[in-house]
Short mmCIF file of C-alpha atoms in Angstrom, two decimals:
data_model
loop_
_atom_site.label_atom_id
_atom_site.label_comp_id
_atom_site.label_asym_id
_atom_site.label_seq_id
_atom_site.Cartn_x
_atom_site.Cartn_y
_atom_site.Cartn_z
CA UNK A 472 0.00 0.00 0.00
CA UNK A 473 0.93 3.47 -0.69
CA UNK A 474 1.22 6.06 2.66
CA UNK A 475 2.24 9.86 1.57
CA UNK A 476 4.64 8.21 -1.77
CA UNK A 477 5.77 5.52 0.22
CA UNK A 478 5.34 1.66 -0.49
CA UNK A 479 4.14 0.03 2.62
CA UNK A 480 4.31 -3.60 2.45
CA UNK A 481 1.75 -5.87 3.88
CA UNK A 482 2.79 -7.38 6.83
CA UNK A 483 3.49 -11.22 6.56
CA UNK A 484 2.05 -14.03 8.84
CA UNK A 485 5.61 -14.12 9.40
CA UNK A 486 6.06 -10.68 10.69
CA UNK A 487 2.50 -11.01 13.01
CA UNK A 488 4.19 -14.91 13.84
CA UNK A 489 7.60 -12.46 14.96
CA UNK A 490 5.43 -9.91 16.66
CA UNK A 491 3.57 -11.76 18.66
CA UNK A 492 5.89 -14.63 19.99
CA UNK A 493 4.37 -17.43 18.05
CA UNK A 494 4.15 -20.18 14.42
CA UNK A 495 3.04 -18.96 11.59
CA UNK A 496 0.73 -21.94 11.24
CA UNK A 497 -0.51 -20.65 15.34
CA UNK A 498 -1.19 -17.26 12.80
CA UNK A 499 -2.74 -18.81 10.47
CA UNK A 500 -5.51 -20.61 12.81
CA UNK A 501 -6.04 -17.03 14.61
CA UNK A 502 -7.38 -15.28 11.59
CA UNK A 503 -9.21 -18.09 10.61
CA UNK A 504 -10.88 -18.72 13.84
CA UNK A 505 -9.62 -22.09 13.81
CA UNK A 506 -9.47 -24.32 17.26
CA UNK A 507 -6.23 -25.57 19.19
CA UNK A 508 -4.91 -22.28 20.26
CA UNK A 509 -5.50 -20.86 23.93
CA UNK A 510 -7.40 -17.71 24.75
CA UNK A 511 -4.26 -15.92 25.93
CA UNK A 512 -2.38 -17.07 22.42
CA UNK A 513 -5.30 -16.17 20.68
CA UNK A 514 -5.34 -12.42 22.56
CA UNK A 515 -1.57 -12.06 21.90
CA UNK A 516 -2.27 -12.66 17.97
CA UNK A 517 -4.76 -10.64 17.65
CA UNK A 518 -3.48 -7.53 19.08
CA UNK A 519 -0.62 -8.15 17.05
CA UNK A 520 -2.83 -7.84 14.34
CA UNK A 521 -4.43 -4.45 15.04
CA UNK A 522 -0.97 -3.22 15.45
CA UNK A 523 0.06 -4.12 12.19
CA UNK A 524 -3.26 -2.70 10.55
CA UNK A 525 -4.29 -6.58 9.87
CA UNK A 526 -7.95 -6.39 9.88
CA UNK A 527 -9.87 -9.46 11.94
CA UNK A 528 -12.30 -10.57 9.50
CA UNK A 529 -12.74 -14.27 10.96
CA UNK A 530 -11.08 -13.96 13.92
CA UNK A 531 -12.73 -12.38 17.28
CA UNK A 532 -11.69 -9.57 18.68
CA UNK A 533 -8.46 -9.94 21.92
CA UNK A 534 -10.90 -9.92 25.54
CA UNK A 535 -7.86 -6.74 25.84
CA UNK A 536 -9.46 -5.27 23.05
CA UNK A 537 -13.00 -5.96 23.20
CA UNK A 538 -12.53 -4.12 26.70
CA UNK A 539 -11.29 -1.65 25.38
CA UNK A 540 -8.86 0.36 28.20
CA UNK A 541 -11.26 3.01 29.27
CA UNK A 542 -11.40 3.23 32.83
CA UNK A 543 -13.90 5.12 35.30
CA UNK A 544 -13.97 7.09 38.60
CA UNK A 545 -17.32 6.75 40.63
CA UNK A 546 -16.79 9.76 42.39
CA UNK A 547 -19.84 11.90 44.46
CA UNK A 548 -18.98 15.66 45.05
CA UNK A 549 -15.65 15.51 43.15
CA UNK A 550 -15.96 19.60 43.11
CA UNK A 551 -16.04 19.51 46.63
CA UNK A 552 -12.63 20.11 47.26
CA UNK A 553 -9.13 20.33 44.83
CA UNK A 554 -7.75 17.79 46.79
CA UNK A 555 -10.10 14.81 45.30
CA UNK A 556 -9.59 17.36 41.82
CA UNK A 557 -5.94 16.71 41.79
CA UNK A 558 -6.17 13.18 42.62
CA UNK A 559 -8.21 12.64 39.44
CA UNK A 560 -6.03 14.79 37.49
CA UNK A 561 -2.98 12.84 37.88
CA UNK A 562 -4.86 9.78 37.77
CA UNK A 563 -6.18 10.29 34.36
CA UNK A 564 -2.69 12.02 33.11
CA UNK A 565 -0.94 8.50 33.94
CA UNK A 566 -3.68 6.39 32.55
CA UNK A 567 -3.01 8.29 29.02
CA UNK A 568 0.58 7.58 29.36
CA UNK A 569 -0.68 4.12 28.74
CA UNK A 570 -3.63 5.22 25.99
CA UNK A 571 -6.39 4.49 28.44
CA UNK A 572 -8.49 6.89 28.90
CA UNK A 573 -11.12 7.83 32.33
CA UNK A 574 -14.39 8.77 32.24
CA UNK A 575 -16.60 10.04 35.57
CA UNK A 576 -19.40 8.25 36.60
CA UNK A 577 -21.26 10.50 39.44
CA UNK A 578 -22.50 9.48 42.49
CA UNK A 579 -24.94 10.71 44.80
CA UNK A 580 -23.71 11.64 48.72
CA UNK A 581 -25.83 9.70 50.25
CA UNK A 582 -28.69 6.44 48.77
CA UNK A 583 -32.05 7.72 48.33
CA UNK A 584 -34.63 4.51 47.29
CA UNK A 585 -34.55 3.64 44.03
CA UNK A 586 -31.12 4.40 43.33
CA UNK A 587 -29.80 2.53 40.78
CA UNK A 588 -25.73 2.45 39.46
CA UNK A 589 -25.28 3.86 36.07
CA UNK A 590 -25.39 1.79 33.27
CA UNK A 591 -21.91 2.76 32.38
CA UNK A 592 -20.31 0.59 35.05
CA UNK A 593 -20.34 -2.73 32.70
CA UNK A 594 -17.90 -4.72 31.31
CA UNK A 595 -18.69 -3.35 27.81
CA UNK A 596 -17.80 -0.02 28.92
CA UNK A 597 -15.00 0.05 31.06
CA UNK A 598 -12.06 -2.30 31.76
CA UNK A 599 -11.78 -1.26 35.84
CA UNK A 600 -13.23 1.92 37.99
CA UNK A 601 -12.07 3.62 40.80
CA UNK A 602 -14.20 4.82 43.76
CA UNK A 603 -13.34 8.41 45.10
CA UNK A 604 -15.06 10.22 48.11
CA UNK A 605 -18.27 8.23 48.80
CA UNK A 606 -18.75 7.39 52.20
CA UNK A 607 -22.17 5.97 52.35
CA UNK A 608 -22.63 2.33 53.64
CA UNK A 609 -25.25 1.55 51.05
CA UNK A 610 -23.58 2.90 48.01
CA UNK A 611 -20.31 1.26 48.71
CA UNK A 612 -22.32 -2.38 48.68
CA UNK A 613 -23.48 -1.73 45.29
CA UNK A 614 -20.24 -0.54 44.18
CA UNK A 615 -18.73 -3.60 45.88
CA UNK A 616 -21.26 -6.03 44.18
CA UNK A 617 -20.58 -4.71 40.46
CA UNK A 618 -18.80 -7.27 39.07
CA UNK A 619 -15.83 -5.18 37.35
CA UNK A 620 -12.54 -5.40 38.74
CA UNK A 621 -12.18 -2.16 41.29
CA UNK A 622 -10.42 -0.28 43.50
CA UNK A 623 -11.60 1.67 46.52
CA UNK A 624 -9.52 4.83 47.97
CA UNK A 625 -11.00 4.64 51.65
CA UNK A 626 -14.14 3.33 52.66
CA UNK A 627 -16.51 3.49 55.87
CA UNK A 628 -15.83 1.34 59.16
CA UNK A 629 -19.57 -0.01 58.94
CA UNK A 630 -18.20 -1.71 55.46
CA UNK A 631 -14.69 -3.35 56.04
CA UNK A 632 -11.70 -4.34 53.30
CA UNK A 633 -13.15 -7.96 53.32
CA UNK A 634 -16.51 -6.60 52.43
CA UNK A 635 -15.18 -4.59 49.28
CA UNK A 636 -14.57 -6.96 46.22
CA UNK A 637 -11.88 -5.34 45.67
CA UNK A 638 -8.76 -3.55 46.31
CA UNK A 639 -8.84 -0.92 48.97
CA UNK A 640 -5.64 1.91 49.57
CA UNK A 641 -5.72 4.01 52.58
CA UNK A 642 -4.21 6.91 54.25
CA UNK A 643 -2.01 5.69 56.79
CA UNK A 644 -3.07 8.16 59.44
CA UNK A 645 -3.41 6.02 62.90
CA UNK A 646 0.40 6.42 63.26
CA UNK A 647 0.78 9.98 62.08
CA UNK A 648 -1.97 11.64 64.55
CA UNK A 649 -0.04 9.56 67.03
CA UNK A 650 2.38 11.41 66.76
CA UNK A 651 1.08 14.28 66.52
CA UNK A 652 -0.76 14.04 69.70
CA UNK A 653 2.45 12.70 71.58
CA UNK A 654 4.03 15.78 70.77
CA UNK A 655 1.37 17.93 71.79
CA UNK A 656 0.90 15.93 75.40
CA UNK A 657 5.17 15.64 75.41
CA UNK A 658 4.20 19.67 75.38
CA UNK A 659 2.10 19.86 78.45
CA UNK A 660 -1.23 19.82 76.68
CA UNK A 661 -2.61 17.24 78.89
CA UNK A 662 -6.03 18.07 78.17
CA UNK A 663 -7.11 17.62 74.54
CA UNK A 664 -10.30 17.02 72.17
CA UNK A 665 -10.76 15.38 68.69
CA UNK A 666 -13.53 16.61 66.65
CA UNK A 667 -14.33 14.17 63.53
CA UNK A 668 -16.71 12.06 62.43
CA UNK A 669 -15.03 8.59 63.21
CA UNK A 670 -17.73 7.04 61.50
CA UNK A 671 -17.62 8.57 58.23
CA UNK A 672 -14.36 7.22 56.63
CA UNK A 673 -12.22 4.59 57.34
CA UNK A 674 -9.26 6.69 57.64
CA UNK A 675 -11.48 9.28 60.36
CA UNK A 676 -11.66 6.53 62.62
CA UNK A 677 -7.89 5.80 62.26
CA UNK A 678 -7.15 8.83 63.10
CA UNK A 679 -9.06 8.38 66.23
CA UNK A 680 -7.07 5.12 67.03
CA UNK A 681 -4.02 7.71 66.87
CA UNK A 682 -5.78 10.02 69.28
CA UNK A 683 -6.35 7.64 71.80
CA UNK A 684 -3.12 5.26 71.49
CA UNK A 685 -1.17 8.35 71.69
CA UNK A 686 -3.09 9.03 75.26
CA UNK A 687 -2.58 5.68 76.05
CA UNK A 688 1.19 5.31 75.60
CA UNK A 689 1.51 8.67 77.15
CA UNK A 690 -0.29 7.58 80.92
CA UNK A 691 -2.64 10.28 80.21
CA UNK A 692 -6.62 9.84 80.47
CA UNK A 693 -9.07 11.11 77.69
CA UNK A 694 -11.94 13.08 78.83
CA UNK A 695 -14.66 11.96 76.37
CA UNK A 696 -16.60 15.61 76.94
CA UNK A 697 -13.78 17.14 75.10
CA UNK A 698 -14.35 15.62 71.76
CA UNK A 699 -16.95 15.62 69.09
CA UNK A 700 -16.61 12.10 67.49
CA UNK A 701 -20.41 11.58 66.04
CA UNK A 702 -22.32 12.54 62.99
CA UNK A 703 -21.58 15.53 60.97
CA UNK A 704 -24.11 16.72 58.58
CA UNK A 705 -22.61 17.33 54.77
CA UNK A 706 -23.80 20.71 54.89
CA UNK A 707 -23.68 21.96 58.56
CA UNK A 708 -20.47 20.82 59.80
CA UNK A 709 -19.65 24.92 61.71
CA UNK A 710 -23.32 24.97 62.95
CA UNK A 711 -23.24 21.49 64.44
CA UNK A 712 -19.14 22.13 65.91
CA UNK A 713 -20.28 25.50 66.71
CA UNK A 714 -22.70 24.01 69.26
CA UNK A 715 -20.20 21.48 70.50
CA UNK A 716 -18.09 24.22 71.42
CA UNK A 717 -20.78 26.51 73.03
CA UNK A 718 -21.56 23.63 75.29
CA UNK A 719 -17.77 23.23 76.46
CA UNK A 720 -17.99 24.99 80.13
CA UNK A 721 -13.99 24.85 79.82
CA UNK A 722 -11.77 24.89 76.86
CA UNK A 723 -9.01 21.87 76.72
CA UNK A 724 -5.59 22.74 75.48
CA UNK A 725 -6.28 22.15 71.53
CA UNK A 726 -8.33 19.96 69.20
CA UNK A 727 -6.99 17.46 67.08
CA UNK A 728 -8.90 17.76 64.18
CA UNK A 729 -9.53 14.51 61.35
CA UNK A 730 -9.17 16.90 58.94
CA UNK A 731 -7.98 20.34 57.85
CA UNK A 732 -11.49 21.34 56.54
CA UNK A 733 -12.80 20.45 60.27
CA UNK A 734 -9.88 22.57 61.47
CA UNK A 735 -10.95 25.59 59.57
CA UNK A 736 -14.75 25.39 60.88
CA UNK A 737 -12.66 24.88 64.48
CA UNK A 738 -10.63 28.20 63.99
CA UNK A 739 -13.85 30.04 62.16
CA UNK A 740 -15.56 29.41 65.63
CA UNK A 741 -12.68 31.24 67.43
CA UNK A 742 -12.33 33.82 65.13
CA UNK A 743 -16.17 34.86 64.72
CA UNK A 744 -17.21 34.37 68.88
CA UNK A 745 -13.64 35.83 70.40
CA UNK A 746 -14.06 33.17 72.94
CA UNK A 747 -10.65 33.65 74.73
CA UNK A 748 -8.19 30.87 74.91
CA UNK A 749 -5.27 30.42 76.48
CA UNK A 750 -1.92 30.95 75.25
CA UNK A 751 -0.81 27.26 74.18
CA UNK A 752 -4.12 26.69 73.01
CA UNK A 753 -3.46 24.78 69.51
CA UNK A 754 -5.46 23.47 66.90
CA UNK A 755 -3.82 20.58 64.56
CA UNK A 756 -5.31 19.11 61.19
CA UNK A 757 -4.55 16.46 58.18
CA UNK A 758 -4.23 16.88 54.72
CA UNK A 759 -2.46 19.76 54.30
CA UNK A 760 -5.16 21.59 52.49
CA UNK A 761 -4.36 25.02 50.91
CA UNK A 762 -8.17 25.30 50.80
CA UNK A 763 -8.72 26.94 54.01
CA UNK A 764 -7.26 30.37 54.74
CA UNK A 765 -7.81 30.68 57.62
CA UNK A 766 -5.48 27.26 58.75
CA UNK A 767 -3.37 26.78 55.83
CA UNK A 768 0.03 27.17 56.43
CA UNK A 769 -0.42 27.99 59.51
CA UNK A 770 -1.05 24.86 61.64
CA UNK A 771 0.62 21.12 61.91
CA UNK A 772 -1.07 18.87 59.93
CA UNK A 773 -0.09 16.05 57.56
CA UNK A 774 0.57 16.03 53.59
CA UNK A 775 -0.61 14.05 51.28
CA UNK A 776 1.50 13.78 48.10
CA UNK A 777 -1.99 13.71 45.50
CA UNK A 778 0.76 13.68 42.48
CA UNK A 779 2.04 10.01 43.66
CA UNK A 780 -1.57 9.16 44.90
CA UNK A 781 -3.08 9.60 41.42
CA UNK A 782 -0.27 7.48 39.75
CA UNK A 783 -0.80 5.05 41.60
CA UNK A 784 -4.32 4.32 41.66
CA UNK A 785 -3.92 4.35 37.99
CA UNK A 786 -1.44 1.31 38.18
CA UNK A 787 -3.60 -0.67 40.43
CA UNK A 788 -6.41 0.25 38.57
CA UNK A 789 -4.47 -1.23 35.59
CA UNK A 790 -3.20 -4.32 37.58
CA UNK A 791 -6.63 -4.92 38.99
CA UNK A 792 -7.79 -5.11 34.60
CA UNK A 793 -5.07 -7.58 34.19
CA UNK A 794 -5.49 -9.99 36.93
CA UNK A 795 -8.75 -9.74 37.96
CA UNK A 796 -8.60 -13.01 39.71
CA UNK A 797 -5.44 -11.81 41.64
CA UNK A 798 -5.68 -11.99 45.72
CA UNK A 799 -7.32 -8.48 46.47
CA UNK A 800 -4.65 -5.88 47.98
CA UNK A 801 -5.00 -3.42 50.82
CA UNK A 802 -2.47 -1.08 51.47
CA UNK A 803 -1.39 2.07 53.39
CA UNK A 804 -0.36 5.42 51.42
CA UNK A 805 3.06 7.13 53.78
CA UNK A 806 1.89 10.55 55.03
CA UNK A 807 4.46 13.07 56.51
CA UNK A 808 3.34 15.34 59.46
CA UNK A 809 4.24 19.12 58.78
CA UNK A 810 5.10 20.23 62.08
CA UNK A 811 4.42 24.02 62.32
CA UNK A 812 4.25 27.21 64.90
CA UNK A 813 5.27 26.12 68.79
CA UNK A 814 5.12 21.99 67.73
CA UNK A 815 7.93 23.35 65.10
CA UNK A 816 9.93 24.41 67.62
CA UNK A 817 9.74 21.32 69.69
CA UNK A 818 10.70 18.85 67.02
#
C-alpha cells in the first residue's frame, strides 16, 4: 500500500508470527478462527494484528481489546474540594501515558430509594473503575457487588476491606496523629479534644485510634466531653461544631482535628465568637489543604502527596484489569506530618 509516496508492504504471517511470539501456522488458525490455540495465544495474535493494521475478518476480537482500556472514577462531590480534583487529574494524566483513557461516573452523597448504578459501570464499557469520596454504607455495597474489577480509595468502618470486592488503599493516618498528639501531650497539653466524624471514613476513625493510642502510651486519660466524634451533617459541619463548642464549660488545650477542613470550621468558631483561649491553646489538622485560609500554612497537619496518589491508583487500577482473579490488595499510602508554629519548635 501506498502512505504519503511511500510503499508500505503488507505485513506477513511471518512478521505477526515475529510480533507476537508465536508459528506462523498458530497465525494462520487465529485469523481463521480455527481451534487448538489458547485464549491468551489467541489475545496475543490478535493484538498483534491491530498493530500491524491486519484487519480481523474471521477472527474475534483480543478480551484486551473488546474491553477496550477506558477506565472510570465513581466519584460523588468531586468539586467539593481540589484535593479529590488533583487526585483525578494525575490519575487520568498516567492512565493516558498508557492510551487508556477515564471517564466520571457521578455518584450521589448519600442512597435515596430507588437508586440505581449507572449503566456505564459494565464490562462493555470500562475495563476497571475507581471509587473516590463516597462514604455511604449503602452505596459502597453496590459498588462492591458490580462485578468489574475495582479499587476503593478509603471506605466506611460499617463496610470493612473484606466486604469490598476489591482492592482498597488508605491513608495511613493512625500512626501519624499519634504522633502528633504525643508531641502535643510531650508539650504539656494534657487536656485535649478530637472533633471528627469517626464514622464517616475509614481513615477518620484511624485517626481516632491515633488520638487515643497516643493518650494511652503517654499515661494520660481522655476526657470523652472534650471531643466531638459523632455525625456531621454534609452541609452543617460549623453549625453542628459550633454548638459542641458553646456547650464546652472549659476549653481543653487544643483539638486534634480529622481533617484540615474540620480545622478551619474549628478556627472560624474562634475567630467569629472571640471566645478567649489560652496561650498554648493549639489546633492541629490532616491533609495539608491550601483550601482553608484561615489554617493553611499555619497549623501542623499532615501532607498528602496527591501527584504520587493519582499514579498510583492508575497502576492498580491497571493491575486490577489484568489480573482480575489476583488476591485483592489493601495497602497504606506514607503521610508526613508538617510540624508548624510552637510543635515546630519542639521537634
Amino acid at each position: 500500500m501506498n502512505k504519503g509516496g511511500v510503499i508500505v508492504q503488507k505485513p506477513t504471517m511471518q512478521d505477526l508470527a515475529d510480533r507476537a511470539g508465536v508459528s506462523r501456522i498458530t497465525v494462520w488458525k487465529v485469523l481463521n478462527n480455527r481451534p487448538g490455540v489458547s485464549a491468551a495465544v489467541r489475545d496475543k495474535v490478535c493484538r498483534a494484528a491491530i498493530e500491524c493494521g491486519v484487519p480481523l475478518r474471521d477472527a474475534p476480537a483480543p478480551e484486551s481489546v473488546k474491553k477496550k482500556r477506558v477506565f472510570a472514577v465513581a466519584v460523588a462531590r468531586p468539586e467539593s474540594s481540589t484535593f479529590w480534583m488533583q487526585i483525578i487529574h494525575h490519575l487520568a494524566q498516567e492512565l493516558s501515558r498508557f492510551g487508556a483513557g477515564l471517564m466520571y461516573v457521578y455518584m450521589p452523597a448519600a442512597y435515596q430509594n430507588g437508586f440505581a448504578l449507572p449503566a456505564a459501570l459494565s464490562p462493555e464499557e470500562l475495563a476497571a473503575f475507581l471509587v473516590l469520596n463516597v462514604y455511604d454504607a449503602t452505596l459502597l455495597r453496590m459498588l462492591s457487588d458490580n462485578q468489574l474489577p475495582k479499587v476503593f480509595l478509603d471506605t466506611v468502618p460499617a463496610l470493612p476491606a473484606n466486604a469490598l470486592h476489591g482492592d482498597l488503599v488508605l491513608l495511613e493516618g493512625r500512626a501519624r496523629t499519634r504522633e502528633i498528639t504525643k508531641s502535643l501531650l510531650a508539650s504539656g497539653r494534657v487536656h485535649l479534644g478530637f472533633v471528627g466524624d469517626v464514622n464517616y471514613s475509614q481513615t477518620n476513625f484511624d485517626r481516632y485510634k491515633g488520638f487515643a493510642d497516643a493518650h494511652r502510651e503517654m499515661g494520660c486519660p481522655i476526657d470523652p466531653a472534650m471531643s466531638h466524634t459523632g455525625h456531621l451533617g454534609l452541609r452543617s459541619h460549623y453549625e453542628e461544631i459550633s454548638r459542641f463548642l458553646d456547650s464546652l464549660p472549659s476549653l481543653p488545650d487544643g483539638f486534634v482535628c480529622a481533617s484540615d477542613f474540620i480545622a478551619s470550621f474549628v478556627r472560624r468558631y474562634f475567630e467569629e465568637t472571640g471566645r478567649p483561649v489560652n496561650e498554648r491553646f493549639l489546633i492541629t489538622g490532616f491533609d495539608d489543604s491550601r483550601e482553608y485560609p484561615n489554617v493553611s500554612g499555619q497549623i501542623t497537619t499532615v501532607n498528602v502527596a496527591t501527584e504520587e496518589l493519582g499514579k498510583m491508583l492508575a497502576r492498580k487500577l491497571m493491575y486490577r484489569a489484568d489480573y482480575p482473579a489476583a488476591p485483592f490488595e489493601v495497602s497504606y499510602v506514607a503521610t508526613q506530618i508538617l510540624y508548624r508554629g510552637p510543635l515546630q519548635k519542639a521537634q
